[in-house]
Amino acid sequence: MKIPSNHSLCPVLLCLGFICLTMSVQNSIRVERNQSMHLEGEKQAHHRPKRGWVWNQFFVLEEHIGPEAQYVGKLHSNADKGDGSVKYILSGEGAGSIFVIDDSTGDIHATKSLDREQRIHYILHAQALDRKTNKPLEPESEFIIKVQDINDNAPTFLEGPYSASVPEMSEVGTSVLQITATDADDPTYGNSARVVYSILQGQPYFSVDPNTGIIRTALPNMDREAKEQYSVVIQAKDMAGQIGGLSGSTTINITLTDANDNPPRFPQKNYQLYVPESATVGTAVGKIKATDPDIGVNADMKYSIIDGDGLGIFTISTDKDTREGVIILKKPLNYEKKKVFTVKIEGENTHIDPRFWNLGPFKDAANLKIIVGDVDEPPVFSVPFYIMDVYENTKLGTVVGAVTAQDPDNTKNLVRYFMEHNEEAESYFNIEANSGVIRTMQQLDRELTPWHNITVIASELDNPSQLTQVPVAIQVLDVNDNMPELSEDYDTILCENAKPGQVIQTVRAVDKDDFANGPRFYFSFVEGFPPNPNFTLRDNEDSTASIMIRQRKFSRHLQEVYQLPVVVSDSGTPILSSTGTLTIRVCACGRNGKVRTCSAEAYLSAAGLSTGALIAILLCIVILLGAAEQSDVGSEEDEEIMYGLKSQFPNSPSLHIT
């Protein structure tokens, strides 16, 4: 018999006595029932002689612990006259091992203790034989032996221990969990498997429904922040909870889950923060934190600056991981201008549970005093960059300009100036250490370098490591120190048949000086000489001039080349001028103005050919002229070409004039 070891001895003995009494009564009932059946069988034998078995369904109590085999029942055949001539044979499930039969009387006994929870019945077959002939007296018959239940199994919780959760501040009676105990005893027989539940541990916080096993909250307003974990022990007892019933228990670990029933709170109402004036804009300069006993999203909050004279100087962000307010510098600080700021910071929950609005606003505020710390700052220049100018060609030591820097600290340390090392810049300029005055070291040439870029450094006299640099751009201003010139060496072709007033060349001028000292340009012939009888000049008033013919006719035989001096003047102060010479070559031209015969230089100029190309052309012409000369064929044009070539190459043996 399976009895849990945790039960006391008295209930066990009481249970055993009850079982023994029950077995005795049942056996008596079975004997009377079998005898009655036997008599009825004899009466019926007169009417149905072919049916001689007398038997019924048998029962055997489980967990039999007596010293003798347990009597099950009796089989009897009408053919049995009690003289021992009938032999009973038992076969089937458990026959011979569990169940034995007295082959003379038909009495059946169970030799072993049975467990209904392992097997509830056995199917056996009985046969009556003539002991002498061993022939069946009755047809073989089947019968069932059922194992009758006793309360030998305690209720068990198959899934324990259990874990469950319920929101804090839940109403009384809120369902937490339903648990179920199972009892292996027969639920259809007595109260052996009828279970009731009770709570052994966990009161007064929780209760259990005795019939359903549903666990519920029993106290109002259970606060997770006060106690989060509860261990509840539930007992299940069979026999409907009566004395002598068996029981089992299990543990339920119940956790109160968080609800947002607590607003954030700053531990202090007033805080103080030190920030050096050298702090970089955009960086974090401090942190502040409000506490919230809730957890998870219920403790999430956001911070904001809602008031104070530092509202535009500082801002605050929320670190979601640490739930801290990070104070960030928004604008530069200056100790000399403002030494203290105050801000009012608010921390507010981001997830509000409407059930707890009555607890008040889920936010809190604190005052923060920010003290600006004085830092030894480097000198500060009056402007972020300097642009200066100086005329070119000025004498050494000319003042270009001055830079100014001051120590922004209250100490107002003296400042010294020097130039960043640059060989080229140092060759042109120097700076006075005390005054910051920049002077020239040599004459400047705008046409060579129109701009000079230098870097000036200011440092504190008492702390040279505190220094600042500033860029200085120096523009070299122009003076009229370059004469204008003709834009090129003009080599002009003049046809012999050119007409008076005809423009044979347009000239232009250039000047290295800038626009103020250059154009507009003026053109003229050299003064002090009589007017040129061959050419005249017209100033076009657009920095160009036109060269025109004065006489009616030119002859290359009389003069092949003319040199024409032209004076060009600029508009600067003082006015500068120079004289350029035009080379004018006289050539024979057709009526359409196309050059027919000219000097080699003129051909070169007119055709735009190189000297090598011109020599090759001339050699071809010489060959052709030689062939024409042998055939006595010629023309005036040929003579002109030959004349030009001969004059150009007087020592050539292949050229001659006819």
XYZ file of C-alpha atoms in Angstrom:
658
model
C 0.000 0.000 0.000
C 1.469 3.329 -1.052
C 1.302 5.666 1.937
C 3.419 8.906 1.905
C 6.042 8.959 4.588
C 4.933 12.376 5.830
C 1.748 10.993 7.341
C 1.532 10.165 11.020
C 1.153 6.556 12.285
C -2.361 6.934 13.724
C -4.111 7.705 10.426
C -2.272 4.760 8.831
C -3.441 2.255 11.461
C -6.960 3.643 11.267
C -6.914 3.259 7.486
C -5.613 -0.335 7.706
C -8.364 -1.285 10.161
C -10.953 0.203 7.891
C -9.572 -1.716 4.925
C -9.515 -5.032 6.797
C -13.126 -4.549 7.959
C -14.163 -3.714 4.441
C -12.466 -6.795 3.028
C -14.113 -9.057 5.612
C -17.557 -7.684 4.823
C -16.963 -7.988 1.096
C -15.767 -11.604 1.385
C -18.872 -12.516 3.407
C -21.053 -10.920 0.801
C -19.258 -12.802 -1.955
C -19.628 -16.172 -0.170
C -23.356 -15.618 0.343
C -23.676 -14.446 -3.241
C -21.826 -17.503 -4.549
C -23.922 -19.878 -2.450
C -27.089 -18.237 -3.658
C -25.868 -18.530 -7.193
C -25.056 -22.170 -6.607
C -28.579 -22.911 -5.373
C -30.147 -21.020 -8.189
C -27.925 -22.943 -10.543
C -29.172 -26.249 -9.166
C -32.804 -25.167 -9.608
C -32.105 -24.025 -13.115
C -30.272 -27.260 -13.913
C -33.557 -29.057 -14.007
C -34.626 -26.737 -16.789
C -31.296 -26.090 -18.605
C -28.995 -29.006 -17.964
C -26.512 -27.920 -20.630
C -25.581 -24.748 -18.698
C -23.891 -25.745 -15.497
C -21.503 -22.883 -14.585
C -22.270 -20.877 -11.460
C -20.146 -17.682 -11.272
C -20.282 -13.870 -11.282
C -17.873 -10.952 -11.683
C -15.215 -11.068 -8.983
C -13.514 -8.273 -7.067
C -10.173 -8.143 -5.306
C -8.882 -5.337 -3.141
C -5.616 -3.758 -4.243
C -2.604 -3.528 -1.997
C -3.576 -6.590 0.073
C -0.990 -6.961 2.820
C -2.382 -9.879 4.860
C -0.274 -12.951 5.679
C -2.505 -15.266 3.618
C -3.604 -15.194 0.037
C -6.646 -13.006 -0.566
C -9.855 -14.904 -1.294
C -11.339 -13.796 -4.607
C -14.343 -16.069 -5.172
C -15.592 -19.533 -6.122
C -16.335 -21.260 -9.396
C -18.849 -24.126 -9.370
C -20.288 -26.400 -11.955
C -23.691 -28.177 -11.639
C -21.874 -31.328 -12.537
C -19.916 -31.146 -9.305
C -21.583 -33.488 -6.722
C -18.930 -32.716 -4.128
C -17.254 -36.098 -4.501
C -14.045 -34.676 -6.009
C -14.751 -36.017 -9.490
C -14.670 -32.520 -11.023
C -11.423 -30.803 -11.703
C -11.326 -27.014 -12.124
C -8.704 -25.400 -14.370
C -7.967 -21.648 -14.554
C -6.230 -19.937 -17.506
C -5.770 -16.425 -18.837
C -4.202 -13.235 -17.455
C -2.284 -13.876 -14.255
C -3.502 -17.489 -13.978
C -1.032 -19.554 -11.976
C 1.154 -16.586 -11.071
C -1.258 -14.109 -9.525
C -4.445 -16.116 -9.300
C -4.615 -19.753 -8.218
C -7.618 -22.076 -8.031
C -8.276 -25.086 -5.893
C -8.966 -27.652 -8.611
C -11.310 -29.581 -6.315
C -13.389 -26.802 -4.715
C -13.085 -24.035 -7.381
C -11.941 -21.482 -4.806
C -9.832 -18.683 -6.323
C -7.168 -16.788 -4.348
C -4.850 -13.875 -5.224
C -1.324 -14.708 -4.156
C 0.184 -11.264 -4.806
C -0.588 -7.697 -3.835
C -2.179 -5.899 -6.794
C -2.084 -2.243 -7.790
C -5.191 -0.870 -9.439
C -3.210 2.087 -10.805
C -1.130 -0.370 -12.817
C -3.971 -2.665 -13.909
C -7.672 -2.354 -13.208
C -8.885 -5.855 -14.203
C -7.839 -9.301 -15.398
C -9.620 -11.524 -17.947
C -9.483 -15.248 -17.155
C -11.009 -18.496 -18.469
C -12.414 -21.343 -16.347
C -12.959 -24.997 -17.326
C -14.478 -27.957 -15.480
C -13.041 -31.399 -16.383
C -13.898 -34.898 -15.434
C -11.002 -35.797 -13.211
C -10.923 -39.390 -14.434
C -11.405 -38.874 -18.168
C -10.039 -35.346 -18.281
C -12.962 -34.432 -20.524
C -14.754 -31.068 -20.236
C -17.944 -31.141 -18.294
C -18.833 -27.582 -19.205
C -17.856 -25.317 -22.069
C -14.959 -23.013 -21.223
C -16.217 -19.764 -19.794
C -14.672 -16.266 -19.500
C -14.898 -14.100 -16.451
C -13.315 -10.837 -15.130
C -11.586 -10.125 -11.867
C -11.648 -6.378 -11.156
C -9.098 -4.751 -8.850
C -10.993 -2.656 -6.347
C -9.503 0.731 -5.463
C -8.350 1.914 -2.070
C -6.998 5.395 -1.286
C -3.324 4.628 -1.717
C -2.265 7.588 -3.917
C -1.752 11.139 -2.766
C -2.578 14.065 -5.095
C 0.433 15.308 -7.067
C 1.251 18.483 -9.003
C 2.925 17.365 -12.193
C 4.216 20.778 -13.321
C 5.421 22.369 -10.094
C 7.079 24.428 -8.867
C 5.190 27.159 -10.709
C 6.027 30.745 -11.644
C 3.412 33.421 -12.138
C 3.062 37.174 -12.161
C 0.396 39.749 -11.428
C 0.524 43.541 -11.776
C 1.166 45.456 -8.607
C -1.701 47.474 -7.156
C -4.203 44.938 -8.592
C -7.691 44.728 -7.147
C -8.543 42.026 -4.606
C -9.601 38.838 -6.354
C -7.442 39.304 -9.422
C -6.693 35.877 -10.879
C -3.012 34.927 -10.768
C -2.825 31.271 -11.838
C -4.831 28.065 -11.858
C -3.079 24.899 -10.718
C -4.364 21.338 -10.924
C -3.384 18.297 -8.864
C -3.957 14.778 -10.158
C -4.850 11.683 -8.078
C -4.166 8.235 -9.474
C -6.982 6.642 -7.474
C -10.324 5.688 -9.036
C -12.437 8.846 -9.427
C -15.606 6.733 -9.838
C -15.270 4.954 -6.518
C -15.672 6.832 -3.285
C -13.764 10.069 -2.530
C -10.276 8.681 -3.032
C -9.641 10.997 -5.993
C -11.785 13.961 -4.919
C -9.285 16.769 -4.318
C -9.694 20.062 -2.483
C -7.120 22.873 -2.350
C -5.928 24.996 0.552
C -3.167 27.544 1.077
C -0.387 26.654 3.490
C 1.860 29.665 2.903
C 1.221 33.026 1.267
C -1.552 34.471 3.389
C -2.839 37.122 3.723
C -1.580 38.165 0.297
C -3.156 35.379 -1.783
C -6.012 32.885 -1.598
C -6.932 29.714 -3.481
C -10.317 28.421 -4.583
C -10.696 24.999 -2.872
C -12.467 23.423 -5.826
C -10.828 24.982 -8.916
C -7.281 25.660 -7.681
C -7.409 29.269 -8.937
C -5.042 31.498 -6.982
C -6.151 35.103 -6.503
C -4.893 38.271 -4.840
C -6.242 38.727 -1.334
C -4.826 42.110 -0.295
C -5.452 45.467 -2.004
C -2.667 47.729 -3.318
C 0.227 45.298 -3.111
C 3.261 47.437 -3.931
C 6.121 46.009 -5.985
C 8.465 48.650 -4.642
C 7.754 47.343 -1.117
C 7.919 43.619 -1.931
C 8.311 42.060 -5.344
C 8.563 38.275 -4.797
C 6.133 35.971 -2.965
C 6.396 32.234 -2.311
C 2.984 30.608 -2.049
C 2.528 26.943 -0.965
C -0.714 25.225 -2.024
C -1.888 21.858 -0.671
C -4.144 19.428 -2.505
C -5.909 16.822 -0.299
C -8.060 13.906 -1.441
C -11.032 12.292 0.318
C -12.670 15.724 -0.158
C -10.380 17.056 2.505
C -11.626 14.684 5.217
C -9.469 13.289 7.989
C -7.403 10.380 6.736
C -7.104 11.754 3.217
C -3.744 11.952 1.479
C -2.228 15.269 0.379
C 0.485 16.793 -1.772
C 1.765 20.354 -2.061
C 3.536 22.617 -4.505
C 5.164 26.053 -4.511
C 4.175 28.986 -6.695
C 6.672 31.823 -7.029
C 4.627 34.928 -7.721
C 6.209 38.144 -8.967
C 4.523 41.526 -8.846
C 5.066 43.209 -12.197
C 5.708 46.930 -12.310
C 3.153 49.622 -13.002
C 3.907 53.308 -13.322
C 2.644 54.278 -9.889
C 5.627 56.444 -8.916
C 6.571 59.833 -10.408
C 10.246 60.768 -10.907
C 11.863 62.698 -8.081
C 15.061 64.721 -7.934
C 17.003 63.775 -4.776
C 17.745 67.480 -4.288
C 15.936 70.642 -5.216
C 19.088 72.649 -5.852
C 22.226 71.586 -7.709
C 25.472 73.317 -8.623
C 27.691 72.760 -11.655
C 31.126 74.164 -12.530
C 31.899 74.744 -16.222
C 35.175 76.315 -17.448
C 34.766 79.116 -19.915
C 36.944 77.181 -22.361
C 34.303 74.447 -22.735
C 33.603 73.608 -26.358
C 30.198 74.380 -27.808
C 28.211 71.202 -28.459
C 29.912 69.150 -25.742
C 28.423 67.747 -22.530
C 29.362 69.813 -19.472
C 27.436 67.971 -16.758
C 24.707 65.473 -15.830
C 21.669 65.431 -13.577
C 19.385 62.528 -12.669
C 15.935 62.094 -11.184
C 15.156 58.777 -9.501
C 12.136 56.604 -10.182
C 11.507 53.393 -8.199
C 9.599 51.962 -11.138
C 11.415 49.851 -13.706
C 11.425 49.377 -17.483
C 9.407 51.785 -19.588
C 7.617 52.953 -16.442
C 10.859 54.590 -15.325
C 11.662 56.182 -18.697
C 11.736 59.960 -18.584
C 12.741 63.018 -20.545
C 14.443 66.165 -19.331
C 13.934 69.755 -20.418
C 15.061 73.227 -19.368
C 11.913 75.206 -18.660
C 13.243 78.461 -17.175
C 16.327 80.467 -16.170
C 18.786 82.945 -17.654
C 20.807 80.044 -19.093
C 17.896 78.866 -21.225
C 19.558 79.967 -24.463
C 23.103 79.099 -23.382
C 22.529 75.482 -22.329
C 20.331 72.661 -23.538
C 19.653 69.200 -22.116
C 19.232 65.775 -23.694
C 18.197 62.417 -22.200
C 20.484 59.402 -22.048
C 18.004 56.540 -22.527
C 20.377 53.926 -21.120
C 21.256 55.667 -17.848
C 18.118 57.853 -17.653
C 20.328 60.873 -16.976
C 19.880 64.405 -18.202
C 22.993 65.454 -20.141
C 23.613 69.212 -20.061
C 25.139 70.494 -23.302
C 26.761 73.860 -23.942
C 24.881 75.661 -26.691
C 26.828 78.962 -26.903
C 30.382 79.994 -25.900
C 31.007 81.063 -22.315
C 32.929 84.145 -21.261
C 33.876 84.439 -17.637
C 34.650 88.126 -18.017
C 31.101 88.841 -19.224
C 28.950 86.498 -17.088
C 30.102 84.298 -14.248
C 26.888 82.526 -13.144
C 23.829 81.072 -14.884
C 20.718 79.458 -13.424
C 18.366 77.026 -15.133
C 15.285 75.112 -14.010
C 15.279 71.480 -15.154
C 12.204 69.274 -15.328
C 12.142 65.463 -15.452
C 8.922 63.827 -16.641
C 7.820 60.208 -17.234
C 7.175 59.393 -20.868
C 4.694 56.557 -20.211
C 1.763 57.453 -17.974
C -0.660 54.865 -16.555
C -4.104 56.520 -16.418
C -5.014 54.374 -13.387
C -2.655 56.418 -11.230
C -3.346 59.963 -12.396
C -4.773 60.604 -8.984
C -1.273 60.260 -7.515
C -0.366 63.652 -8.957
C 1.781 64.914 -11.875
C 4.391 62.392 -12.996
C 7.185 64.963 -13.164
C 9.498 66.920 -10.904
C 11.755 69.973 -11.200
C 15.071 71.121 -9.732
C 17.185 74.274 -9.932
C 20.714 74.143 -11.343
C 23.283 76.842 -10.695
C 26.068 76.875 -13.310
C 29.291 78.592 -12.282
C 31.558 79.676 -15.133
C 35.217 79.064 -14.337
C 37.931 81.510 -15.352
C 40.522 80.012 -17.710
C 43.789 81.539 -18.857
C 42.820 82.230 -22.454
C 45.144 83.125 -25.309
C 45.156 86.655 -26.747
C 42.284 87.616 -28.999
C 42.860 89.682 -32.147
C 40.545 92.572 -32.831
C 39.418 90.989 -36.128
C 39.545 87.413 -37.394
C 41.784 88.400 -40.336
C 43.542 91.495 -41.662
C 43.800 92.958 -45.156
C 46.464 95.655 -45.633
C 47.930 97.457 -48.637
C 51.140 99.256 -49.516
C 52.420 100.883 -52.716
C 55.122 99.187 -54.661
C 58.569 100.754 -54.839
C 58.179 102.336 -51.390
C 61.340 102.740 -49.381
C 62.473 100.246 -46.761
C 60.753 100.535 -43.393
C 57.468 101.829 -44.782
C 54.569 101.065 -42.400
C 52.124 98.618 -43.954
C 49.678 98.407 -41.046
C 49.297 97.073 -37.509
C 47.561 94.160 -35.800
C 46.054 94.354 -32.326
C 45.403 91.607 -29.800
C 44.444 91.644 -26.124
C 44.450 89.186 -23.247
C 40.737 88.502 -22.565
C 41.415 87.517 -18.940
C 41.064 89.909 -16.041
C 44.832 89.910 -15.585
C 45.258 91.643 -18.989
C 48.750 90.291 -19.582
C 50.958 92.095 -22.078
C 50.975 90.716 -25.590
C 53.947 90.184 -27.917
C 53.760 89.714 -31.687
C 55.879 87.773 -34.133
C 55.554 86.374 -37.625
C 55.202 82.680 -38.347
C 58.405 81.438 -39.918
C 58.324 81.914 -43.681
C 61.554 82.819 -45.474
C 59.880 84.613 -48.362
C 57.529 86.617 -46.145
C 60.316 87.432 -43.682
C 62.439 88.800 -46.519
C 59.777 91.378 -47.348
C 58.249 92.301 -43.952
C 58.899 92.394 -40.230
C 56.679 93.130 -37.229
C 57.411 95.115 -34.085
C 57.033 92.813 -31.066
C 55.369 95.364 -28.774
C 53.178 97.357 -31.138
C 52.223 94.866 -33.854
C 53.269 97.359 -36.574
C 54.227 95.665 -39.857
C 56.937 97.316 -42.011
C 58.575 96.595 -45.362
C 62.039 95.061 -45.477
C 62.696 95.700 -49.203
C 61.055 97.347 -52.169
C 57.986 95.588 -53.506
C 57.129 94.987 -57.138
C 53.462 94.627 -57.865
C 54.157 93.239 -61.312
C 56.205 90.469 -59.700
C 54.031 89.674 -56.636
C 50.725 91.509 -56.256
C 49.779 89.849 -52.926
C 51.737 88.673 -49.886
C 50.197 86.378 -47.248
C 51.744 86.216 -43.790
C 50.667 84.808 -40.433
C 51.050 86.893 -37.275
C 51.158 85.212 -33.852
C 50.288 86.933 -30.570
C 51.384 85.395 -27.248
C 51.138 86.423 -23.632
C 54.325 87.872 -22.218
C 54.028 85.952 -18.939
C 52.796 82.739 -20.543
C 54.203 82.280 -24.046
C 52.326 79.014 -24.460
C 49.095 81.022 -24.678
C 49.171 82.157 -28.279
C 46.842 82.901 -31.153
C 47.534 83.394 -34.829
C 45.786 85.505 -37.420
C 46.179 85.639 -41.232
C 47.305 88.923 -42.784
C 46.916 89.555 -46.528
C 49.019 92.441 -47.925
C 48.106 93.873 -51.307
C 50.833 95.653 -53.265
C 49.329 98.759 -54.868
C 50.397 99.807 -58.321
C 52.396 102.874 -59.258
C 53.033 103.896 -62.837
C 56.502 102.445 -63.170
C 56.138 100.614 -66.490
C 56.059 102.329 -69.929
C 53.455 101.264 -72.433
C 54.692 99.385 -75.521
C 53.368 98.338 -78.864
C 51.783 94.941 -78.443
C 54.125 93.398 -81.070
C 56.844 94.106 -83.627
C 54.683 95.089 -86.552
C 55.965 94.128 -90.100
C 53.542 95.694 -92.568
C 53.066 95.052 -96.310
C 52.480 98.113 -98.509
C 51.323 97.638 -102.112
C 52.840 99.962 -104.697
C 49.405 100.740 -106.014
C 47.944 101.626 -102.602
C 45.780 104.741 -102.547
C 46.137 107.770 -100.240
C 44.066 107.473 -97.008
C 44.185 103.701 -97.102
C 44.741 102.037 -93.683
C 47.674 99.663 -93.958
C 47.999 98.701 -90.237
C 46.183 98.974 -86.897
C 48.474 98.967 -83.896
C 47.766 98.228 -80.226
C 49.650 98.864 -77.002
C 50.192 96.966 -73.717
C 51.275 98.067 -70.241
C 52.466 95.938 -67.261
C 50.845 98.332 -64.833
C 47.273 97.793 -63.732
C 44.252 99.386 -65.315
C 44.574 102.684 -63.459
C 48.050 103.330 -64.842
C 47.586 101.790 -68.302
C 44.730 102.396 -70.756
C 43.572 104.443 -72.273
C 46.678 104.628 -74.563
C 47.521 107.556 -76.809
C 49.423 107.284 -80.163
C 51.437 109.875 -82.120
C 54.490 110.365 -84.288
C 57.702 111.592 -82.739
C 57.498 115.288 -82.004
C 60.134 117.754 -83.224
C 60.262 116.370 -86.738
C 58.496 117.678 -89.860
C 55.323 115.803 -90.838
C 55.929 112.437 -92.458
C 55.276 112.899 -96.209
C 54.393 109.203 -96.727
C 52.276 108.178 -93.767
C 49.877 109.601 -91.266
C 48.458 108.263 -87.926
C 44.919 108.312 -86.592
C 44.313 107.677 -82.856
C 41.119 105.607 -82.638
C 40.618 106.579 -78.955
C 40.140 102.933 -77.987
C 43.791 102.195 -77.224
C 44.434 101.489 -80.938
C 45.754 103.599 -83.811
C 45.490 103.284 -87.594
C 48.462 103.864 -89.966
C 47.347 105.418 -93.289
C 49.043 106.406 -96.620
C 49.598 110.071 -97.537
C 51.271 110.009 -100.963
C 49.835 108.652 -104.169
C 52.355 106.043 -105.272
C 55.220 103.963 -103.951
C 57.917 102.177 -105.914
C 59.785 99.240 -104.514
C 62.570 99.966 -106.937
C 63.078 103.345 -105.329
C 62.634 102.202 -101.720
C 61.701 98.772 -100.508
C 61.441 99.375 -96.732
C 60.251 102.225 -94.534
C 60.824 102.533 -90.755
C 57.978 104.400 -89.058
C 58.485 105.449 -85.369
C 55.231 105.547 -83.301
C 54.976 107.044 -79.804
C 52.528 105.389 -77.328
C 51.625 107.032 -73.954
C 49.613 105.693 -70.969
C 47.080 107.381 -68.668
C 49.035 106.988 -65.443
C 50.567 109.523 -63.132
C 53.086 110.520 -64.166
C 52.408 109.798 -67.834
C 54.904 107.355 -69.309
C 55.537 106.731 -72.978
C 57.748 104.759 -75.314
C 58.509 104.689 -79.035
C 58.025 101.641 -81.187
C 59.013 101.287 -84.866
C 56.877 99.774 -87.603
C 58.639 98.100 -90.539
C 56.761 98.759 -93.778
C 57.763 96.758 -96.893
C 56.782 97.822 -100.392
C 55.534 95.046 -102.670
C 54.089 94.658 -106.145
C 50.437 93.733 -105.918
C 47.663 92.921 -108.337
C 44.578 94.981 -108.804
C 42.827 92.924 -106.194
C 45.562 93.783 -103.682
C 47.180 90.366 -103.808
C 50.936 90.510 -103.404
C 52.765 89.441 -106.569
C 56.363 90.338 -105.967
C 58.043 91.285 -102.729
C 61.159 90.810 -100.754
C 61.642 87.493 -99.006
C 60.846 89.022 -95.661
C 57.618 90.407 -97.058
C 56.637 87.061 -98.499
C 57.459 85.479 -95.218
C 55.360 88.010 -93.407
C 52.491 87.910 -95.877
C 52.276 84.151 -96.206
C 53.030 83.372 -92.601
C 55.640 80.806 -93.715
C 58.759 79.710 -91.900
C 62.202 80.380 -93.361
C 62.723 76.702 -94.186
C 59.395 76.514 -96.029
C 60.223 79.724 -97.923
C 63.634 78.408 -99.063
C 61.981 75.224 -100.354
C 59.467 77.288 -102.326
C 62.224 79.481 -103.752
C 64.200 76.472 -104.918
C 61.139 75.204 -106.781
C 60.694 78.638 -108.362
C 64.359 78.734 -109.430
C 64.006 75.389 -111.157
C 60.855 76.494 -112.939
C 62.405 79.808 -113.989
C 65.460 78.028 -115.284
C 63.274 75.847 -117.487
C 61.343 78.893 -118.707
C 64.567 80.784 -119.414
C 65.807 77.934 -121.651
C 62.568 78.054 -123.651
C 62.772 81.847 -123.987
C 59.359 82.158 -122.475
C 58.802 84.880 -119.845
C 56.662 87.607 -118.670
C 56.792 90.811 -116.787
C 55.588 88.983 -113.738
C 58.433 86.518 -113.968
C 60.912 89.362 -114.227
C 59.471 90.949 -111.126
C 59.724 87.707 -109.168
C 63.290 87.217 -110.321
C 64.169 90.754 -109.467
C 62.831 90.252 -105.956
C 64.728 87.028 -105.533
C 67.917 88.484 -106.924
C 67.748 91.408 -104.579
C 67.138 89.042 -101.703
C 69.856 86.619 -102.702
C 72.391 88.732 -104.670
C 75.157 86.128 -104.516
C 73.074 83.238 -105.865
C 74.597 82.015 -109.179
C 71.295 80.526 -110.277
C 69.475 83.884 -110.269
C 69.942 86.611 -112.801
C 67.866 89.412 -114.251
C 67.239 89.707 -118.032
